[in-house]
Short mmCIF file of C-alpha atoms in Angstrom, two decimals:
data_model
loop_
_atom_site.label_atom_id
_atom_site.label_comp_id
_atom_site.label_asym_id
_atom_site.label_seq_id
_atom_site.Cartn_x
_atom_site.Cartn_y
_atom_site.Cartn_z
CA MET Z 16 22.89 30.51 31.28
CA ARG Z 17 26.06 29.46 29.46
CA GLY Z 18 25.10 26.37 27.19
CA GLY Z 19 22.71 25.30 29.63
CA LEU Z 20 19.26 26.36 28.54
CA TRP Z 21 18.22 22.74 27.33
CA GLN Z 22 19.70 21.26 30.23
CA LEU Z 23 18.12 23.74 32.77
CA GLY Z 24 14.66 23.27 31.13
CA GLN Z 25 15.16 19.21 31.71
CA SER Z 26 16.05 19.61 35.17
CA ILE Z 27 13.22 22.08 36.06
CA THR Z 28 10.68 19.44 34.36
CA ARG Z 29 11.93 16.78 36.33
CA ARG Z 30 12.04 18.94 39.63
CA LEU Z 31 8.61 20.16 39.03
CA ALA Z 32 7.47 16.59 38.15
CA ASN Z 33 8.80 15.48 41.72
CA GLY Z 34 7.15 18.34 43.62
CA ASP Z 35 10.33 20.10 44.25
CA LYS Z 36 8.83 23.39 43.37
CA LYS Z 37 11.23 24.97 46.49
CA ALA Z 38 14.52 23.91 44.77
CA VAL Z 39 13.14 25.18 41.25
CA ALA Z 40 12.32 28.57 42.99
CA ARG Z 41 15.79 28.80 44.75
CA ARG Z 42 17.58 27.98 41.52
CA CYS Z 43 15.61 30.13 39.08
CA PHE Z 44 13.55 32.82 41.09
CA ALA Z 45 15.82 33.98 43.90
CA THR Z 46 16.79 37.34 42.16
CA GLU Z 47 13.08 37.66 40.50
CA ALA Z 48 12.74 41.35 41.86
CA ASP Z 49 15.91 42.52 40.31
CA LEU Z 50 15.18 41.21 36.87
CA LYS Z 51 13.55 43.08 33.83
CA LYS Z 52 10.04 41.78 32.73
CA THR Z 53 8.66 42.06 28.90
CA VAL Z 54 5.22 43.33 28.21
CA LEU Z 55 4.14 39.79 28.09
CA TYR Z 56 5.35 38.56 31.42
CA ASP Z 57 1.83 38.15 33.20
CA PHE Z 58 0.64 36.36 29.97
CA HIS Z 59 3.49 34.03 30.17
CA VAL Z 60 2.75 33.14 33.84
CA ALA Z 61 -0.96 33.01 33.10
CA ASN Z 62 -0.34 30.29 30.39
CA GLY Z 63 2.09 28.22 32.87
CA GLY Z 64 5.36 29.75 31.49
CA LYS Z 65 8.13 28.53 33.88
CA MET Z 66 10.14 31.73 34.38
CA VAL Z 67 14.10 31.72 34.86
CA PRO Z 68 16.57 34.50 34.95
CA PHE Z 69 18.34 35.21 31.08
CA ALA Z 70 20.45 38.14 30.53
CA GLY Z 71 18.97 40.49 33.38
CA TRP Z 72 15.61 39.25 32.34
CA SER Z 73 12.74 37.00 33.42
CA MET Z 74 12.33 34.75 30.70
CA PRO Z 75 9.86 31.58 30.03
CA ILE Z 76 12.16 28.50 29.75
CA GLN Z 77 9.04 26.43 28.82
CA TYR Z 78 5.37 26.14 29.18
CA LYS Z 79 3.05 23.21 30.33
CA ASP Z 80 4.59 21.08 27.55
CA SER Z 81 7.99 19.37 27.53
CA ILE Z 82 10.99 20.88 25.51
CA MET Z 83 11.06 17.93 23.45
CA ASP Z 84 7.36 18.25 22.48
CA SER Z 85 7.48 22.04 22.08
CA THR Z 86 10.60 21.82 19.65
CA LEU Z 87 9.02 19.18 17.59
CA ASN Z 88 5.68 21.33 17.09
CA CYS Z 89 7.55 24.01 15.84
CA ARG Z 90 8.86 21.95 13.11
CA GLN Z 91 5.53 20.45 12.49
CA ASN Z 92 3.09 23.64 13.11
CA GLY Z 93 4.67 26.59 14.75
CA SER Z 94 6.01 28.40 17.72
CA LEU Z 95 5.30 32.09 19.31
CA PHE Z 96 8.46 33.40 21.20
CA ASP Z 97 8.64 36.42 23.21
CA VAL Z 98 12.22 37.81 22.31
CA SER Z 99 11.32 41.26 23.32
CA HIS Z 100 14.98 41.03 25.84
CA MET Z 101 16.57 41.57 22.55
CA CYS Z 102 17.45 45.01 21.57
CA GLY Z 103 16.51 46.62 18.53
CA LEU Z 104 17.55 50.12 17.29
CA SER Z 105 17.79 52.07 14.33
CA LEU Z 106 20.83 54.32 12.97
CA LYS Z 107 19.49 57.21 10.40
CA GLY Z 108 21.68 59.90 8.58
CA LYS Z 109 23.13 60.08 5.02
CA ASP Z 110 26.48 58.49 6.65
CA ALA Z 111 24.48 55.47 8.56
CA VAL Z 112 25.82 52.89 5.91
CA THR Z 113 29.47 54.37 6.10
CA PHE Z 114 29.49 54.33 9.83
CA LEU Z 115 28.07 50.76 10.02
CA GLU Z 116 30.41 49.52 7.86
CA LYS Z 117 33.29 50.55 10.27
CA LEU Z 118 32.01 48.35 12.79
CA VAL Z 119 30.76 45.06 10.89
CA ILE Z 120 31.88 42.48 8.12
CA ALA Z 121 28.97 42.87 6.22
CA ASP Z 122 28.66 44.83 2.55
CA VAL Z 123 25.81 46.94 3.92
CA ALA Z 124 26.01 49.42 1.00
CA ALA Z 125 25.20 46.52 -1.29
CA LEU Z 126 22.00 45.53 0.26
CA ALA Z 127 18.60 46.75 -1.48
CA PRO Z 128 16.36 48.60 0.74
CA GLY Z 129 13.94 46.27 2.36
CA THR Z 130 16.69 43.50 2.75
CA GLY Z 131 19.03 42.37 5.48
CA THR Z 132 21.94 39.88 6.46
CA LEU Z 133 23.21 38.36 9.31
CA THR Z 134 26.66 39.87 10.43
CA VAL Z 135 29.29 40.13 13.09
CA PHE Z 136 30.49 43.09 15.07
CA THR Z 137 34.41 42.79 15.40
CA ASN Z 138 37.04 44.11 17.71
CA GLU Z 139 40.31 45.48 16.71
CA LYS Z 140 41.75 41.63 17.14
CA GLY Z 141 39.08 40.25 14.83
CA GLY Z 142 36.76 38.63 17.42
CA ALA Z 143 33.22 38.76 17.50
CA ILE Z 144 31.87 41.44 19.94
CA ASP Z 145 28.24 40.31 18.82
CA ASP Z 146 26.38 38.61 16.02
CA SER Z 147 23.31 40.90 14.70
CA VAL Z 148 20.49 40.46 11.86
CA ILE Z 149 20.70 43.94 10.06
CA THR Z 150 18.29 45.30 7.73
CA LYS Z 151 18.66 48.39 5.30
CA VAL Z 152 15.20 50.00 5.36
CA THR Z 153 16.62 52.86 3.14
CA ASP Z 154 19.87 54.30 1.97
CA ASP Z 155 19.63 56.30 5.15
CA HIS Z 156 18.05 53.96 7.84
CA ILE Z 157 19.37 50.66 9.40
CA TYR Z 158 17.28 48.47 11.45
CA LEU Z 159 19.02 45.97 13.59
CA VAL Z 160 18.84 43.86 16.54
CA VAL Z 161 21.57 43.20 19.06
CA ASN Z 162 21.27 39.99 21.76
CA ALA Z 163 20.34 40.73 25.13
CA GLY Z 164 23.34 39.56 27.08
CA CYS Z 165 25.39 41.83 24.81
CA ARG Z 166 23.25 44.86 25.02
CA ASP Z 167 25.25 47.18 27.40
CA LYS Z 168 28.61 46.11 25.69
CA ASP Z 169 27.17 46.71 21.87
CA LEU Z 170 25.62 50.04 22.83
CA ALA Z 171 28.68 51.25 24.57
CA HIS Z 172 30.83 50.32 21.49
CA ILE Z 173 28.43 51.69 18.91
CA GLU Z 174 28.21 55.16 21.01
CA GLU Z 175 32.08 55.36 21.38
CA HIS Z 176 32.57 54.92 17.60
CA MET Z 177 29.56 57.16 16.89
CA LYS Z 178 30.99 59.91 18.85
CA ALA Z 179 34.46 60.16 16.79
CA PHE Z 180 32.66 59.43 13.50
CA LYS Z 181 30.29 62.28 14.05
CA ALA Z 182 33.18 64.59 15.60
CA LYS Z 183 34.78 64.39 12.22
CA GLY Z 184 31.40 65.50 10.59
CA GLY Z 185 29.49 62.35 9.64
CA ASP Z 186 25.67 62.46 9.65
CA VAL Z 187 24.35 59.73 11.78
CA SER Z 188 22.12 59.36 14.77
CA TRP Z 189 20.71 56.34 16.59
CA HIS Z 190 17.02 55.39 18.45
CA ILE Z 191 16.90 52.64 20.75
CA HIS Z 192 13.43 51.03 20.35
CA ASP Z 193 12.88 50.29 24.10
CA GLU Z 194 9.04 51.49 23.03
CA ARG Z 195 8.67 48.30 20.92
CA SER Z 196 8.36 44.47 21.64
CA LEU Z 197 9.59 41.60 19.88
CA ILE Z 198 7.72 38.46 18.82
CA ALA Z 199 8.99 35.60 16.71
CA LEU Z 200 6.75 33.47 14.80
CA GLN Z 201 8.26 30.31 13.56
CA GLY Z 202 7.46 27.23 11.72
CA PRO Z 203 5.33 26.08 8.51
CA LEU Z 204 2.07 27.66 10.03
CA ALA Z 205 3.69 31.29 10.59
CA ALA Z 206 2.95 32.65 7.10
CA PRO Z 207 -0.62 31.53 6.84
CA VAL Z 208 -1.57 32.44 10.41
CA LEU Z 209 0.08 35.64 10.25
CA GLN Z 210 -1.85 36.54 6.86
CA HIS Z 211 -4.96 36.61 8.41
CA LEU Z 212 -4.01 39.96 10.41
CA THR Z 213 -2.44 42.05 7.73
CA LYS Z 214 -3.63 43.04 4.21
CA ASP Z 215 -0.11 42.83 2.87
CA ASP Z 216 0.53 39.84 0.57
CA LEU Z 217 3.43 37.81 2.52
CA SER Z 218 3.76 35.56 -0.42
CA LYS Z 219 5.80 38.48 -1.96
CA LEU Z 220 8.14 38.85 1.44
CA TYR Z 221 11.06 36.42 1.13
CA PHE Z 222 13.65 35.29 3.47
CA GLY Z 223 15.81 38.42 4.85
CA GLU Z 224 13.53 40.66 3.80
CA PHE Z 225 11.87 43.70 5.75
CA ARG Z 226 8.60 45.88 5.44
CA VAL Z 227 6.92 48.21 7.76
CA LEU Z 228 3.50 47.22 7.59
CA ASP Z 229 0.18 47.23 9.61
CA ILE Z 230 -0.53 44.05 11.50
CA ASN Z 231 -3.64 43.40 13.64
CA GLY Z 232 -4.14 47.30 13.64
CA SER Z 233 -0.93 48.47 14.82
CA GLN Z 234 2.29 49.63 12.60
CA CYS Z 235 4.99 46.80 12.80
CA PHE Z 236 8.25 46.30 11.59
CA LEU Z 237 8.54 42.76 9.96
CA THR Z 238 11.52 40.74 8.99
CA ARG Z 239 11.09 37.33 7.37
CA THR Z 240 13.79 35.68 9.67
CA GLY Z 241 14.19 33.77 12.66
CA TYR Z 242 16.43 31.57 14.97
CA THR Z 243 15.11 27.90 14.38
CA GLY Z 244 16.11 27.08 10.74
CA GLU Z 245 12.22 27.30 9.95
CA ASP Z 246 10.13 29.90 7.58
CA GLY Z 247 9.10 32.66 10.02
CA PHE Z 248 9.11 36.28 10.92
CA GLU Z 249 10.24 38.52 13.61
CA ILE Z 250 7.70 41.09 14.29
CA SER Z 251 8.63 44.28 16.36
CA VAL Z 252 5.49 45.99 17.56
CA PRO Z 253 4.39 48.77 20.00
CA SER Z 254 4.82 47.57 23.48
CA GLU Z 255 1.46 48.43 24.14
CA ASN Z 256 -0.03 46.10 21.62
CA GLY Z 257 2.16 43.25 22.12
CA VAL Z 258 -0.12 41.16 24.22
CA ASP Z 259 -3.07 41.73 21.81
CA LEU Z 260 -0.93 40.68 18.63
CA ALA Z 261 0.39 37.60 20.86
CA LYS Z 262 -3.24 36.10 21.71
CA ALA Z 263 -4.49 37.38 18.18
CA LEU Z 264 -1.73 34.79 16.60
CA LEU Z 265 -2.44 32.04 18.93
CA GLU Z 266 -5.98 32.50 18.46
CA LYS Z 267 -5.92 32.42 14.36
CA SER Z 268 -3.82 29.22 14.64
CA GLU Z 269 -6.60 27.40 16.32
CA GLY Z 270 -4.18 25.95 19.22
CA LYS Z 271 -1.62 24.58 16.25
CA ILE Z 272 0.82 27.32 17.16
CA ARG Z 273 2.02 27.16 20.83
CA LEU Z 274 3.88 29.71 23.17
CA THR Z 275 7.42 28.50 23.37
CA GLY Z 276 10.32 29.06 25.61
CA LEU Z 277 14.10 29.50 25.59
CA GLY Z 278 14.58 25.75 26.09
CA ALA Z 279 13.04 24.85 23.09
CA ARG Z 280 14.49 27.86 21.00
CA ASP Z 281 18.14 26.38 22.15
CA SER Z 282 17.32 22.94 20.78
CA LEU Z 283 15.84 24.36 17.96
CA ARG Z 284 18.63 26.59 16.84
CA LEU Z 285 21.37 24.03 17.49
CA GLU Z 286 19.51 21.50 15.07
CA ALA Z 287 19.77 24.50 12.55
CA GLY Z 288 23.49 24.98 13.20
CA LEU Z 289 22.85 28.34 14.21
CA CYS Z 290 25.42 30.12 16.57
CA LEU Z 291 24.66 31.05 20.34
CA TYR Z 292 26.76 34.27 21.20
CA GLY Z 293 28.67 33.41 24.51
CA ASN Z 294 28.91 29.88 23.60
CA ASP Z 295 29.69 29.43 19.86
CA LEU Z 296 30.65 32.78 19.29
CA GLU Z 297 33.34 35.10 21.52
CA GLN Z 298 35.27 37.77 21.88
CA HIS Z 299 38.40 35.69 20.96
CA ILE Z 300 36.63 33.89 18.02
CA THR Z 301 36.76 35.07 14.48
CA PRO Z 302 34.14 35.09 12.02
CA ILE Z 303 36.37 32.86 9.72
CA GLU Z 304 36.82 30.51 12.71
CA ALA Z 305 33.05 30.30 13.19
CA GLY Z 306 32.48 29.39 9.55
CA LEU Z 307 30.85 32.80 8.82
CA THR Z 308 33.16 33.71 5.92
CA TRP Z 309 29.94 33.71 3.64
CA ALA Z 310 28.95 37.04 5.91
CA ILE Z 311 31.94 38.68 4.96
CA GLY Z 312 30.87 41.00 1.73
CA LYS Z 313 33.14 40.55 -1.43
CA ARG Z 314 33.78 44.10 -1.51
CA ARG Z 315 34.76 44.07 2.41
CA ARG Z 316 37.12 41.23 1.64
CA ALA Z 317 39.19 43.34 -0.81
CA GLU Z 318 38.75 46.32 0.79
CA GLY Z 319 38.52 45.78 4.57
CA GLY Z 320 37.92 49.04 6.45
CA PHE Z 321 36.19 47.20 9.54
CA LEU Z 322 37.85 46.55 13.15
CA GLY Z 323 40.08 43.57 12.95
CA ALA Z 324 40.02 43.42 9.00
CA ASP Z 325 43.78 42.66 9.00
CA VAL Z 326 43.46 39.76 11.25
CA ILE Z 327 40.23 38.48 9.25
CA LEU Z 328 41.55 38.89 6.01
CA LYS Z 329 44.83 36.95 6.80
CA GLN Z 330 43.04 34.33 7.72
CA LEU Z 331 40.63 34.17 4.75
CA GLY Z 332 43.85 33.86 2.73
CA ASP Z 333 45.99 31.61 5.02
CA GLY Z 334 43.18 29.52 6.56
CA PRO Z 335 42.12 29.60 10.36
CA LEU Z 336 44.15 27.35 12.86
CA ILE Z 337 40.53 26.00 14.30
CA ARG Z 338 37.14 25.95 12.79
CA ARG Z 339 33.68 25.66 13.96
CA VAL Z 340 32.15 21.70 12.95
CA GLY Z 341 29.09 19.66 13.92
CA PHE Z 342 29.18 16.41 15.81
CA ILE Z 343 26.76 13.48 16.19
CA SER Z 344 28.05 11.48 19.21
CA SER Z 345 26.89 8.36 21.24
CA GLY Z 346 26.58 8.01 24.99
CA PRO Z 347 25.17 10.85 27.23
CA PRO Z 348 24.65 14.20 25.39
CA PRO Z 349 27.66 16.38 24.86
CA ARG Z 350 27.77 19.69 26.98
CA SER Z 351 29.84 23.12 26.72
CA HIS Z 352 33.33 22.93 27.38
CA SER Z 353 33.53 18.84 26.98
CA GLU Z 354 37.00 18.22 25.51
CA ILE Z 355 37.29 16.63 21.89
CA GLN Z 356 40.00 14.30 21.31
CA ASP Z 357 41.28 12.54 18.21
CA GLU Z 358 41.48 8.81 17.97
CA GLY Z 359 44.86 8.85 19.58
CA GLY Z 360 43.67 10.50 22.52
CA ASN Z 361 45.03 14.12 21.67
CA ASN Z 362 43.11 17.07 22.46
CA ILE Z 363 41.97 18.88 19.17
CA GLY Z 364 39.11 21.00 20.89
CA GLU Z 365 36.34 21.82 22.80
CA VAL Z 366 32.40 21.61 22.52
CA THR Z 367 30.59 24.73 22.57
CA SER Z 368 26.77 23.66 22.49
CA GLY Z 369 25.21 20.34 22.74
CA GLY Z 370 22.24 18.56 23.70
CA PHE Z 371 19.75 15.76 22.82
CA SER Z 372 17.81 16.31 19.31
CA PRO Z 373 14.39 15.81 19.47
CA CYS Z 374 13.93 15.92 15.82
CA LEU Z 375 16.54 13.57 15.23
CA LYS Z 376 16.59 11.53 18.67
CA LYS Z 377 20.07 11.62 18.74
CA ASN Z 378 22.92 13.44 20.30
CA ILE Z 379 24.12 16.67 18.33
CA ALA Z 380 26.55 19.26 19.30
CA MET Z 381 29.08 21.76 17.94
CA GLY Z 382 32.28 22.91 18.63
CA TYR Z 383 35.92 24.14 17.72
CA VAL Z 384 38.54 21.78 16.39
CA LYS Z 385 42.05 22.14 14.80
CA SER Z 386 41.93 22.78 11.13
CA GLY Z 387 42.65 19.67 9.10
CA LEU Z 388 40.56 17.65 11.50
CA HIS Z 389 37.37 19.24 10.72
CA LYS Z 390 35.97 17.48 7.65
CA ALA Z 391 32.66 15.69 7.77
CA GLY Z 392 33.30 11.89 8.66
CA THR Z 393 36.19 12.43 11.18
CA LYS Z 394 36.22 10.40 13.70
CA VAL Z 395 36.50 11.64 17.42
CA LYS Z 396 35.96 11.01 21.11
CA ILE Z 397 34.02 13.55 23.12
CA ILE Z 398 34.83 13.28 27.16
CA ILE Z 399 32.02 13.52 29.33
CA ARG Z 400 32.16 12.97 33.07
CA GLY Z 401 35.70 11.92 32.41
CA LYS Z 402 34.67 9.17 30.02
CA PRO Z 403 35.40 8.89 26.06
CA ASN Z 404 32.23 8.76 23.77
CA GLU Z 405 32.36 8.14 20.13
CA GLY Z 406 31.67 10.99 17.82
CA VAL Z 407 31.92 12.05 14.28
CA VAL Z 408 32.03 15.34 12.57
CA THR Z 409 29.21 16.05 10.82
CA LYS Z 410 27.81 18.67 8.26
CA MET Z 411 25.54 21.40 9.79
CA PRO Z 412 22.85 21.92 9.53
CA PHE Z 413 21.67 18.84 11.18
CA VAL Z 414 17.94 19.24 10.44
CA PRO Z 415 17.40 20.71 6.85
CA THR Z 416 16.49 24.51 6.93
CA LYS Z 417 13.05 25.67 5.37
CA TYR Z 418 13.66 29.21 4.62
CA TYR Z 419 10.98 30.88 2.32
CA LYS Z 420 13.08 31.84 -0.90
CA PRO Z 421 12.26 32.57 -4.63
CA SER Z 422 11.89 29.41 -6.43
#
C-alpha cells in the first residue's frame, strides 16, 4: 500500500465505473479471508465502503462518493474515519515516564497531565521505528497510539526494553487496548456534532489535550487531535459501543459529516504536510531529517538519554545531509520514488508521497533533497515515467491547519 492509497482509490473508482468488478476483486479482495476486520466492518459494507487490504486489515478506501469529494467535504463539513486498525496502549507505573523517555524523543516528564504530543520511537542509529501520539494521562499513566503497520515491531521493541527495565527494578506495566475501537472525527463540524453526545464542555479542550469522559453513554478516551490538519478528535470507545457511536455522530450531523476512507485520509494528511510512516518516515530517516526537530524536547536536546541520541544530537548541531520538503509540480502527479533533479539534471533526492490536491487543484508532493537545496522557491525537476516535470520547493502545510488552540 506504500505510497498508493490515493492512486489505488482512483483506480478502483475507474474500474467500478467501467463495471470491472472482477478486476477490483482480484486486486483487493483476494486475501479477504485472511484479513482482520474492525468492529465497524459490516457498517462500512452496508454504507457502500470499498474494502481493501491495509496493514493486515480490511479497511474502506472510499465510499460512494469520490476521494476528491470526500476530501473537500472533510474541509467544508467533516469526516468520520474508522481507525480501529491502529494500536492503542497504556503504560502504567511510577516509572512509566522514565521508561518511555528511553525510547522516544519527547520530553514526556514536562507534559502536564491531560496533554500530549507527537513523538518518534528511535533506533540505535537515530532512525524512526515509528511515529506516535503520546498522552500523559497522569504522572503514572501514559496512553499512546501506534501505527497499524508497525504494531508487531513496535510492541516487540517496547516489550524487549520493558523486560530489561523491569529486571533492574523499574516499575512499569502495559495494557494493549484491543477491547477498544478508535474513531476519528475531523472537520469544522466535529466539535459541534460531538458536543451533542457529551455533557463535558468541549470548548475547554484544546488541540493535543486528552480527557476520559462519557460520550453517547460509554466511557471514552478523547484526544483533540487528528491526521487531516482540521480541528477534530480521536475517540477510543469500547468496541461493543463503536457502531452505535458512529451512527449517532452521523445522525447528529444531519448528513453533513460523511464516512470517509483511507484514500481521502491520505490526500488530507498530504495537504496538511503530515508524514506517513513507511513513505515519509523510515528506519533510516532521523527526526531531524524529517523536519521533526520541534518534537525533541529542550531537556532531551541537552541530556539525550534516548536510543540514537548521539546521532540525532550531532545532526542537531551540524545539520542533516538531507531534509524533507514539500513540492508543487506540473505534469502528472508525482509518485513515491519519483526522482528529483536540480535544474542541471543532477539527482538531488526522491519523492516519498505525492498526488493531486483536491483543495488546491494542483499537484503536491513531499520528499527528501540534499541540504542546501531545501529552501522554499528552489526550482527542481521531478522525473515521472522518464520525463522531467517542473517543480518548486514549497513550504508545508500546503493547506493551512485549523487546530483548536487557545486564542
